Amino acid sequence: MATVDLKDVRKVYPGGVEAVKGVSIAIPDKELCVLVGPSGCGKSTLLRMIAGLETISSGTCAIDGKVVNAVGPTERDIAMVFQNYALYPHMKVYDNMAYGLRNRGTPKDEIDSRVRSTAKVLELSHLLDRRPRELSGGQRQRVAMGRAIVRNPKVFLFDEPLSNLDAKLRGQMRVEIKNLQRSLGVTSVYVTHDQLEAMTLADILVVMNAGLVEQMGAPLDIYEKPASTFVASFIGAPPMNLLAVTAKPDSPANTPEKLFANGASLGIAAPVHAATLGFRPEDADVIGEGTKPSGALKLSATVEAVEPVGAESFLYCAAAGGRIVVRVSGRAAAKPGDRLEVMVPAGKLHWFDSTGKRA
Amino acid sequence: MAEPKAPGSGHDKLMIGQSAASIYVAHAILILGLVIVAFPIYYTFVASTQTLQTILRPPLPLVPGGEFWNNYAEALFGGAGRLGGVGAGTLLLNTTVMALGIAVGKIMISILSAYAIVFFRFPFRMAIFWLIFITLMLPVEVRILPTYKVMVDLGLIDTYAGLIIPLIASATATLLFRQFFMTIPGELVEAARVDGAGPWRFFFDILLPLSRTNIAALFVILFIYGWTQYLWPLLVTNRNDMTTIVIALKKMVSFADADTQWHLVMVTAILAIVPPILVVVLMQRWFVRGLVDTEK
């Protein structure tokens, strides 16, 4: 098995566009690293550079401690699962899975036993004689996975493998990928734009934006301590509530009193450089009129829309000159137009400075 | 990606506005068209089974006569007098070699050049593509003198190579393959690279199988193109035993009616028609698939 080490990797396209602007990631052996970010953030480019399908403009990519910048995709001993599966349409499932092994000169009976055992793991055994066009989307996805697994590579690379599946199947496959990856113990890099996939799959989560790493770490650490407003608004569904705050014009510079965009006072102490206040929808509570929790943030909110999901409901509200979402468990009593008091404990507040970095 | 089609779907559906009456009208028109096209061929066949005397004394009967075996045996093995004793068998062989050579050669050259243009990045790639494209405007007739001179200098007059090679490059087929190759998703190419397939492996294991319906359709078209060549074989062959059946047909017809062995001309005409028809009929399934289906 193997580690993957990226050191200050850059990608500059001939036209001068810089897709990846210096990324360093170290992925330990057997861990699944998820690259997540909006489209155009460079995550797919980075994956393709690890695969060797894209040249590295500067920096190094090392697999298993060996720099592979000049090594072709075949010799890097990686396997890749593509978004549209990229199965060979004219080959049967069996041959699709066997093709990579045949090209490497694996003996015939070994190919056969490996293909059959992989097919068994993925429940594809009854489909080995079919062609890709005779399979459903989920089955094609499995074949694409099988084609990667059967090779027993050092590294798995996944390029948004679930985005062509419907929501239910996506959920199933997500669990399956995680289990497979864990049981096979193969170091993996997984690209997605879906934050739920990112959160649930990752051992190491890398949030990317505009060609740079915004934050890297364990998924829940990132969720609990987003390093920037970008990460805060990207991870979590619905995303973190962000409210702009400004210093009161005539307050002292070292301990300024902070105001919301609508001019209302925060009523609690804020860091000196705070420009944005954030809190998670589930950290806000609806409280009764008139109660004044000490040390906590209190907001008056007007409900604009209610989204009942079943086990929980989301209240979309206007508050403090911005918009917030509040999660309440079960059915919500509130209706659009209702006025609410919302309370957030001080420990659940996130502060960001004017550059968007955690204050 | 499309879901797998249920068997037979798309064929048993009625077309918009279809009624019983319109089916009859449509069939009547089709049958009329068929009769107009097929009758001359049938009449040629009828003439090929009559004696020369019957043909020369109109009207020609509408049903085949009794000379089928005599006429065909004489044409195939006896050799027509005007062609210095060369039988239709030799002519058929020559024409088959030429048509096959042109069809196979054109496909090989064009698929390889399209492969290079679409999948490889090399200097002046687009310039080369446009050069190939421009040659579309230069048919054989335009460059016939220099081509002939080159063939003479290379000593290729009256050879199969001389018949085939000047006609072997095809901008049209290159364009067709290029268009098809461009529809192949880039991820498929990358998957093959990750799977350890080099350029040749990719070409033979993936591109060629995916192109087979296109190749079949193109083969049919190009075989007939080669079979019906007239001007170039006329120029490049002098010996009667190297000429093609189409040229031979022309040589067999004399200005004076009485000089021409019309029954043998008719036999040769039928023999000239049969191989292209066979190719079309045998390859029809592939041909249609190559034209309408993208096999994806």
XYZ file of C-alpha atoms in Angstrom:
655
model
C 0.000 0.000 0.000
C 1.078 3.592 -0.338
C 1.121 7.187 0.713
C 0.458 10.127 -1.586
C 2.442 13.309 -1.070
C 1.770 16.507 -2.943
C 4.290 19.286 -2.428
C 3.448 22.777 -3.670
C 1.801 21.370 -6.795
C 0.853 23.903 -9.446
C -0.915 23.664 -12.769
C -0.612 26.454 -15.294
C -2.336 25.884 -18.622
C -0.640 27.109 -21.818
C -3.122 29.986 -22.009
C -1.764 31.267 -18.680
C -4.716 30.121 -16.580
C -3.550 28.848 -13.204
C -5.916 26.049 -12.196
C -3.995 24.852 -9.153
C -1.932 27.433 -7.296
C 0.400 25.539 -5.023
C -1.225 22.705 -3.096
C 0.480 20.516 -0.519
C -1.354 17.494 0.820
C 0.048 14.447 2.582
C -2.234 11.423 2.536
C -1.198 8.643 4.929
C -1.397 4.987 3.930
C -4.895 3.449 3.689
C -6.691 6.741 4.215
C -9.396 8.236 2.049
C -8.786 11.856 1.174
C -11.740 13.802 -0.230
C -11.134 16.906 -2.320
C -14.230 19.044 -2.219
C -15.012 22.447 -3.629
C -17.186 24.292 -6.113
C -16.762 23.614 -9.815
C -13.623 25.192 -11.234
C -11.746 25.105 -7.921
C -9.052 22.843 -9.364
C -9.971 19.642 -7.521
C -10.377 17.544 -10.680
C -7.196 18.981 -12.156
C -5.357 18.013 -8.987
C -6.738 14.473 -9.184
C -5.763 14.187 -12.832
C -2.254 15.311 -11.932
C -2.028 12.539 -9.348
C -3.275 10.143 -12.044
C -0.662 11.360 -14.517
C -3.296 12.386 -17.038
C -2.265 16.006 -16.613
C 1.309 17.250 -16.390
C 2.468 18.983 -13.208
C 3.685 22.533 -13.925
C 5.722 22.753 -10.737
C 5.986 21.012 -7.394
C 6.132 17.265 -6.865
C 3.720 14.396 -6.597
C 5.052 11.333 -4.817
C 3.323 7.974 -4.563
C 4.731 5.586 -1.986
C 7.636 7.954 -1.403
C 8.684 7.997 -5.047
C 8.307 11.182 -7.085
C 6.173 10.317 -10.109
C 6.056 13.650 -11.957
C 7.616 12.108 -15.061
C 5.923 8.711 -14.773
C 2.986 7.864 -17.046
C -0.425 6.882 -15.671
C 0.178 3.213 -16.455
C 3.349 2.966 -14.405
C 2.010 4.909 -11.420
C -0.008 1.857 -10.423
C -3.193 3.794 -9.824
C -6.759 2.978 -10.783
C -9.355 5.572 -11.570
C -13.146 5.637 -11.486
C -14.573 8.242 -13.821
C -17.713 10.311 -13.529
C -19.294 8.835 -16.661
C -17.737 5.421 -15.822
C -15.823 5.334 -19.146
C -16.511 1.630 -19.619
C -15.422 0.180 -22.947
C -18.795 -0.057 -24.712
C -17.894 -2.965 -26.981
C -16.472 -5.184 -24.232
C -18.351 -7.451 -21.883
C -18.234 -6.679 -18.183
C -15.667 -9.440 -17.763
C -13.370 -7.973 -20.416
C -13.843 -4.473 -19.085
C -12.497 -5.661 -15.770
C -9.800 -7.886 -17.266
C -8.458 -5.353 -19.766
C -6.042 -3.587 -17.429
C -4.682 -6.908 -16.159
C -4.210 -8.260 -19.676
C -2.259 -5.164 -20.665
C 0.054 -5.821 -17.740
C 0.653 -9.376 -18.850
C -1.030 -11.040 -15.885
C -1.401 -14.817 -16.420
C -4.782 -15.864 -17.758
C -5.939 -17.994 -14.840
C -4.929 -15.320 -12.349
C -6.954 -12.744 -14.310
C -9.903 -15.090 -14.264
C -9.787 -15.718 -10.537
C -9.285 -12.049 -9.724
C -12.105 -10.864 -11.989
C -14.462 -13.480 -10.583
C -13.662 -12.779 -6.953
C -13.975 -9.016 -7.488
C -17.265 -9.533 -9.289
C -18.450 -11.572 -6.331
C -17.585 -8.808 -3.876
C -19.459 -6.256 -5.985
C -22.354 -8.638 -6.740
C -21.620 -8.513 -10.445
C -21.146 -12.247 -11.001
C -24.391 -12.666 -12.965
C -23.568 -9.695 -15.190
C -20.120 -10.725 -16.424
C -21.384 -11.589 -19.921
C -23.343 -8.403 -20.403
C -22.234 -5.317 -22.243
C -22.235 -1.917 -20.502
C -25.236 -0.694 -22.493
C -27.340 -3.506 -21.049
C -26.653 -2.372 -17.494
C -28.375 0.183 -15.298
C -26.532 3.231 -14.017
C -25.817 1.646 -10.646
C -24.509 -1.542 -12.249
C -22.235 0.434 -14.575
C -20.943 2.247 -11.532
C -20.129 -1.083 -9.913
C -18.326 -2.299 -13.009
C -16.267 0.895 -13.023
C -15.407 0.205 -9.391
C -14.635 -3.400 -10.199
C -12.303 -2.382 -12.983
C -10.370 -0.333 -10.430
C -10.407 -2.892 -7.623
C -9.405 -5.891 -9.725
C -6.075 -4.283 -10.535
C -5.202 -4.080 -6.848
C -3.449 -0.734 -7.329
C -1.506 1.383 -4.860
C -3.978 4.251 -5.067
C -7.643 4.598 -6.035
C -8.683 7.829 -7.675
C -12.380 8.704 -7.804
C -13.565 11.565 -10.004
C -17.095 12.409 -8.881
C -18.084 8.765 -9.283
C -21.593 9.105 -7.894
C -22.812 12.266 -9.562
C -24.632 10.424 -12.361
C -26.701 8.336 -9.954
C -30.049 9.167 -8.392
C -30.134 10.263 -4.763
C -31.101 6.899 -3.258
C -28.498 4.920 -5.175
C -25.913 7.555 -4.388
C -26.518 7.023 -0.691
C -26.122 3.247 -1.045
C -22.987 3.462 -3.150
C -21.464 5.963 -0.757
C -21.678 3.495 2.083
C -20.419 0.728 -0.184
C -17.419 2.720 -1.375
C -16.499 3.531 2.199
C -16.751 -0.097 3.287
C -14.784 -1.342 0.281
C -12.085 1.236 0.720
C -11.748 0.367 4.383
C -11.727 -3.394 3.877
C -9.269 -3.227 0.963
C -7.141 -0.685 2.779
C -6.163 1.172 -0.363
C -5.113 4.802 -0.161
C -7.726 6.815 -2.039
C -8.332 10.279 -3.392
C -11.946 11.167 -3.986
C -13.174 14.286 -5.780
C -16.692 15.555 -5.274
C -18.669 18.767 -5.134
C -21.198 17.195 -2.793
C -20.443 18.200 0.800
C -22.479 15.326 2.224
C -20.370 12.780 0.313
C -17.280 14.659 1.422
C -18.266 14.649 5.087
C -19.303 11.009 5.240
C -16.476 9.474 3.218
C -13.414 11.414 4.213
C -10.673 10.466 6.607
C -9.001 13.668 5.500
C -11.162 16.373 4.046
C -9.591 19.007 1.806
C -11.769 21.994 1.001
C -10.533 23.764 -2.109
C -11.392 27.137 -3.547
C -9.946 28.940 -6.553
C -6.962 26.600 -6.902
C -5.962 26.745 -3.250
C -6.601 24.639 -0.163
C -8.968 26.537 2.135
C -8.849 23.995 4.913
C -7.649 20.475 5.486
C -8.377 18.089 8.328
C -10.815 15.609 9.820
C -14.346 16.247 8.522
C -15.887 16.990 11.905
C -13.012 19.283 12.903
C -13.656 21.262 9.768
C -17.367 21.274 10.466
C -16.853 22.500 14.010
C -14.039 24.924 13.281
C -14.300 26.217 9.727
C -11.198 28.222 8.905
C -12.997 30.721 6.720
C -16.418 31.945 5.713
C -15.982 29.995 2.475
C -15.562 26.715 4.319
C -18.345 27.649 6.723
C -20.777 28.231 3.892
C -19.619 25.204 1.865
C -19.628 22.486 4.515
C -22.939 21.668 6.145
C -26.449 21.589 4.717
C -28.048 24.016 5.159
C -24.785 25.961 5.452
C -23.675 28.006 8.427
C -25.572 31.231 9.040
C -23.329 34.224 8.424
C -24.214 37.697 9.590
C -22.161 40.810 8.894
C -21.146 42.843 11.946
C -19.520 46.275 12.112
C -17.926 48.263 14.891
C -20.054 51.004 16.359
C -18.575 54.260 14.939
C -17.851 56.012 18.264
C -16.792 52.970 20.281
C -13.156 52.551 21.506
C -10.864 50.821 18.998
C -9.475 48.192 21.377
C -12.879 46.984 22.642
C -15.363 48.125 20.040
C -19.046 47.530 20.446
C -20.373 45.581 17.492
C -23.543 46.215 15.526
C -25.487 44.083 13.045
C -26.155 45.287 9.506
C -29.531 46.651 10.601
C -27.899 48.727 13.318
C -29.005 46.537 16.215
C -26.523 45.854 18.976
C -25.136 42.328 19.379
C -25.506 42.488 23.095
C -22.485 40.256 23.645
C -18.729 40.706 23.515
C -17.103 40.169 20.111
C -13.438 39.823 19.056
C -11.863 43.083 17.959
C -11.429 42.156 14.292
C -14.734 40.329 13.858
C -16.520 41.267 10.634
C -18.766 38.227 10.305
C -20.619 36.217 12.885
C -21.550 32.616 12.117
C -23.544 29.850 13.749
C -24.881 26.488 12.611
C -28.652 26.139 12.088
C -28.745 23.340 14.672
C -26.989 25.465 17.300
C -29.805 28.013 17.334
C -32.793 27.508 19.592
C -36.178 29.128 19.467
C -36.926 30.517 22.891
C -39.965 32.079 24.528
C -40.639 35.826 24.407
C -38.914 37.853 27.104
C -36.419 35.237 28.308
C -32.917 36.622 28.401
C -30.224 33.946 28.441
C -27.060 35.339 29.892
C -23.978 35.498 27.684
C -25.779 34.042 24.696
C -26.630 35.700 21.405
C -30.262 36.630 21.096
C -31.903 37.510 17.792
C -35.374 38.602 16.796
C -36.345 36.816 13.621
C -39.258 36.868 11.187
C -40.076 33.511 9.625
C -40.107 33.693 5.823
C -40.454 30.031 4.922
C -40.712 26.675 6.666
C -39.190 23.475 5.254
C -40.451 20.393 7.060
C -38.099 17.481 6.312
C -39.734 15.023 8.695
C -37.449 14.430 11.627
C -36.574 18.098 11.605
C -37.753 21.371 10.137
C -35.831 24.333 8.840
C -37.081 27.835 9.488
C -35.826 30.399 6.988
C -35.891 33.732 8.749
C -34.952 37.359 8.291
C -32.900 38.536 11.245
C -30.313 41.185 12.118
C -30.233 42.608 8.606
C -29.527 39.232 6.996
C -31.038 35.796 6.522
C -30.630 32.844 8.852
C -31.777 29.246 8.960
C -32.818 27.669 12.228
C -33.200 23.944 12.681
C -35.910 22.712 15.018
C -36.516 19.038 15.641
C -39.796 17.452 14.663
C -42.621 19.546 13.257
C -42.303 23.286 13.444
C -45.109 25.252 15.081
C -44.029 28.425 13.315
C -45.678 29.706 10.148
C -44.349 32.233 7.621
C -44.814 35.698 9.040
C -44.365 34.640 12.685
C -41.887 36.514 14.853
C -39.471 34.431 16.900
C -36.745 34.897 19.460
C -33.649 32.862 18.581
C -30.863 32.096 21.008
C -27.348 30.825 20.258
C -24.971 29.866 23.124
C -21.756 31.876 23.094
C -19.656 28.712 22.689
C -21.377 27.918 19.401
C -20.571 31.226 17.759
C -17.905 31.506 15.041
C -16.158 34.779 14.338
C -14.501 35.722 11.068
C -12.426 38.791 10.225
C -12.859 41.083 7.236
C -10.796 38.774 4.979
C -13.117 35.891 5.813
C -10.544 34.097 7.989
C -11.466 32.732 11.388
C -10.906 35.451 13.952
C -26.499 7.689 -21.159
C -29.543 6.056 -22.707
C -31.271 3.210 -20.944
C -31.068 -0.192 -22.647
C -33.698 -0.335 -25.368
C -36.551 -2.792 -25.104
C -36.410 -5.217 -28.025
C -38.321 -4.018 -31.045
C -39.045 -0.581 -29.695
C -39.019 2.164 -32.252
C -39.991 -0.111 -35.111
C -43.531 -1.184 -34.317
C -44.676 2.328 -33.606
C -46.855 3.971 -36.220
C -45.448 7.093 -37.702
C -47.243 10.386 -37.262
C -50.314 10.726 -39.498
C -50.104 7.169 -40.763
C -53.299 5.609 -42.076
C -54.211 2.598 -44.185
C -54.644 4.720 -47.312
C -51.291 6.411 -46.950
C -49.611 3.019 -46.527
C -51.034 1.886 -49.894
C -50.033 5.139 -51.600
C -46.550 4.937 -50.149
C -46.142 1.353 -51.295
C -47.488 2.124 -54.759
C -44.909 4.883 -55.148
C -42.134 2.638 -53.879
C -43.097 -0.203 -56.222
C -43.314 2.149 -59.185
C -39.865 3.473 -58.376
C -38.540 -0.053 -58.016
C -39.945 -1.096 -61.408
C -38.392 1.931 -63.092
C -35.008 1.137 -61.596
C -35.109 -2.640 -61.914
C -36.625 -3.105 -65.352
C -33.552 -2.126 -67.385
C -31.478 -4.537 -65.335
C -34.001 -7.304 -65.859
C -34.069 -6.544 -69.582
C -30.295 -6.736 -69.706
C -30.522 -10.129 -68.024
C -33.147 -11.265 -70.573
C -30.903 -10.116 -73.418
C -27.970 -12.007 -71.884
C -29.873 -15.288 -72.293
C -30.707 -14.860 -76.004
C -28.709 -15.607 -79.118
C -27.069 -12.715 -80.931
C -29.580 -13.145 -83.746
C -32.568 -12.725 -81.432
C -31.091 -9.546 -79.962
C -30.385 -8.047 -83.351
C -33.954 -8.736 -84.579
C -36.323 -6.585 -82.440
C -38.529 -6.776 -80.550
C -36.628 -8.485 -77.744
C -38.751 -10.995 -75.793
C -39.716 -10.083 -72.220
C -38.855 -13.519 -70.797
C -35.374 -15.090 -70.595
C -34.328 -17.285 -73.541
C -32.559 -20.650 -73.534
C -28.959 -19.572 -74.137
C -28.052 -18.860 -70.470
C -25.397 -21.549 -70.046
C -23.895 -21.108 -73.512
C -23.624 -17.338 -73.269
C -22.250 -17.242 -69.706
C -19.768 -20.053 -70.353
C -18.551 -18.359 -73.500
C -18.176 -14.989 -71.787
C -16.451 -16.343 -68.706
C -14.098 -18.844 -70.260
C -14.133 -18.381 -74.060
C -12.952 -14.829 -74.167
C -14.535 -12.157 -76.248
C -12.970 -11.731 -79.649
C -12.496 -7.998 -79.387
C -10.538 -8.343 -76.159
C -7.877 -10.616 -77.569
C -9.235 -13.721 -75.891
C -9.429 -12.419 -72.340
C -12.351 -13.981 -70.505
C -14.748 -12.207 -68.189
C -13.271 -14.237 -65.330
C -9.944 -12.402 -65.625
C -11.776 -9.114 -65.871
C -13.768 -9.885 -62.742
C -10.585 -10.820 -60.899
C -8.882 -7.582 -61.960
C -11.837 -5.459 -60.967
C -12.222 -7.249 -57.626
C -8.549 -6.769 -56.798
C -8.771 -3.104 -57.711
C -12.050 -2.429 -55.854
C -10.898 -4.322 -52.759
C -7.514 -2.640 -52.869
C -9.045 0.795 -53.116
C -11.648 0.147 -50.394
C -9.259 -1.484 -47.911
C -6.447 0.952 -48.677
C -8.642 3.998 -48.325
C -10.019 2.772 -45.017
C -6.582 1.922 -43.640
C -5.012 5.214 -44.609
C -7.930 7.378 -43.560
C -8.520 5.686 -40.200
C -4.828 6.030 -39.339
C -4.646 9.668 -40.378
C -7.853 10.470 -38.505
C -6.418 8.684 -35.451
C -3.307 10.836 -35.624
C -5.226 14.056 -36.101
C -7.758 13.479 -33.335
C -5.751 11.761 -30.601
C -2.230 13.116 -30.928
C -0.831 16.586 -30.383
C 1.950 17.338 -32.828
C 3.232 20.500 -34.534
C 1.162 21.711 -37.486
C -1.643 19.319 -36.646
C -4.364 21.685 -37.823
C -2.369 22.735 -40.885
C -2.100 19.103 -41.899
C -5.781 18.586 -41.267
C -6.622 21.499 -43.542
C -4.236 20.233 -46.218
C -6.098 16.928 -46.208
C -9.373 18.796 -46.253
C -8.334 20.914 -49.242
C -7.538 17.839 -51.334
C -11.282 17.212 -51.361
C -11.349 19.885 -54.041
C -8.855 18.012 -56.228
C -10.568 14.993 -57.781
C -8.634 12.443 -59.842
C -9.536 14.222 -63.087
C -7.798 17.446 -62.033
C -4.473 15.824 -61.201
C -4.651 13.152 -63.847
C -1.674 14.249 -66.003
C 0.931 14.491 -63.233
C -0.392 11.292 -61.689
C -0.099 9.494 -65.018
C 3.445 10.771 -65.495
C 4.424 9.522 -62.053
C 2.907 6.111 -62.771
C 4.813 5.867 -66.068
C 8.083 6.859 -64.361
C 7.538 4.275 -61.641
C 6.738 1.631 -64.257
C 3.323 0.987 -62.769
C 1.344 0.999 -66.026
C -0.585 -2.275 -66.398
C -0.112 -3.285 -62.760
C -2.534 -3.647 -59.873
C -0.473 -1.145 -57.911
C -0.942 1.385 -60.700
C -4.669 0.801 -60.643
C -4.985 1.114 -56.888
C -2.413 3.476 -55.369
C -3.369 6.762 -57.055
C -6.953 6.346 -55.827
C -6.115 5.225 -52.334
C -6.018 8.473 -50.356
C -9.365 9.737 -49.226
C -10.086 13.060 -47.585
C -13.769 12.185 -47.267
C -13.135 8.997 -45.316
C -10.553 10.780 -43.147
C -13.146 13.418 -42.312
C -15.778 10.789 -41.551
C -13.471 8.955 -39.154
C -12.360 12.226 -37.614
C -15.935 13.201 -36.874
C -16.611 9.791 -35.363
C -13.438 9.810 -33.267
C -14.304 13.210 -31.898
C -17.509 11.779 -30.421
C -15.480 9.302 -28.341
C -15.397 10.671 -24.788
C -12.011 11.779 -23.524
C -12.539 9.760 -20.360
C -12.550 6.563 -22.413
C -9.107 7.446 -23.724
C -7.926 8.209 -20.205
C -9.420 5.025 -18.812
C -7.450 3.111 -21.423
C -4.275 4.975 -20.491
C -4.775 4.167 -16.821
C -5.455 0.564 -17.855
C -2.057 0.463 -19.485
C -3.058 0.627 -23.131
C -0.489 2.395 -25.290
C -1.387 4.088 -28.581
C -1.419 0.842 -30.587
C -3.331 -1.117 -27.977
C -5.880 1.672 -27.749
C -6.227 1.722 -31.516
C -6.687 -2.017 -31.966
C -8.532 -2.891 -28.744
C -10.869 0.054 -28.453
C -10.973 2.368 -31.441
C -11.151 -0.279 -34.151
C -13.959 -2.318 -32.544
C -15.920 0.860 -31.904
C -15.466 1.911 -35.534
C -16.506 -1.390 -37.073
C -19.945 -0.270 -38.213
C -18.455 2.878 -39.710
C -15.798 0.802 -41.428
C -18.453 -1.547 -42.834
C -20.557 1.297 -44.207
C -17.513 2.947 -45.676
C -16.328 -0.338 -47.168
C -19.571 -0.762 -49.081
C -19.449 2.770 -50.426
C -15.757 2.596 -51.327
C -15.968 -0.870 -52.892
C -18.634 0.365 -55.272
C -16.638 3.525 -55.899
C -13.650 1.378 -56.825
C -15.691 -1.063 -58.893
C -17.187 1.673 -61.055
C -13.914 3.525 -61.719
C -13.677 4.302 -65.411
C -11.292 7.087 -66.331
C -8.233 5.986 -64.336
C -8.275 2.288 -65.340
C -8.788 3.388 -68.950
C -5.584 5.416 -68.796
C -3.359 3.203 -66.723
C -4.060 -0.150 -68.417
C -3.123 -0.967 -71.977
C -3.091 -4.765 -71.907
C -6.462 -6.436 -72.223
C -5.655 -8.947 -69.471
C -5.067 -6.131 -66.978
C -8.143 -4.121 -67.713
C -11.297 -3.945 -65.601
C -14.730 -5.197 -66.482
C -16.146 -1.688 -66.867
C -13.471 -0.767 -69.427
C -13.860 -4.130 -71.136
C -17.549 -3.495 -71.533
C -16.789 -0.329 -73.407
C -14.159 -2.009 -75.592
C -16.536 -4.810 -76.526
C -19.012 -2.411 -78.052
C -18.093 -1.545 -81.626
C -19.495 1.326 -83.668
C -21.157 -1.036 -86.060
C -23.997 -3.016 -84.535
C -23.256 -6.123 -86.525
C -19.659 -6.222 -85.252
C -20.700 -6.298 -81.630
C -21.443 -9.555 -79.884
C -24.378 -8.129 -78.031
C -25.244 -11.292 -76.160
C -21.769 -11.351 -74.606
C -21.918 -7.628 -73.877
C -25.133 -8.246 -71.965
C -23.574 -11.138 -70.052
C -20.580 -8.979 -69.150
C -22.891 -6.177 -68.042
C -24.749 -8.557 -65.727
C -21.449 -9.932 -64.401
C -20.290 -6.383 -63.742
C -23.402 -5.654 -61.707
C -23.469 -8.808 -59.580
C -20.453 -8.265 -57.226
C -21.472 -4.767 -56.046
C -25.000 -6.050 -55.455
C -23.611 -8.979 -53.480
C -21.501 -6.652 -51.356
C -24.471 -4.432 -50.621
C -26.819 -7.313 -49.853
C -24.359 -9.198 -47.658
C -23.266 -6.123 -45.775
C -26.647 -4.430 -45.660
C -27.182 -4.976 -41.953
C -23.798 -3.496 -41.097
C -24.145 -0.783 -43.683
C -27.423 0.515 -42.276
C -26.134 0.287 -38.715
C -23.057 2.247 -39.646
C -25.159 4.996 -41.136
C -27.809 5.312 -38.434
C -26.380 3.817 -35.253
C -23.588 5.244 -33.177
C -23.203 2.002 -31.179
C -23.151 3.648 -27.804
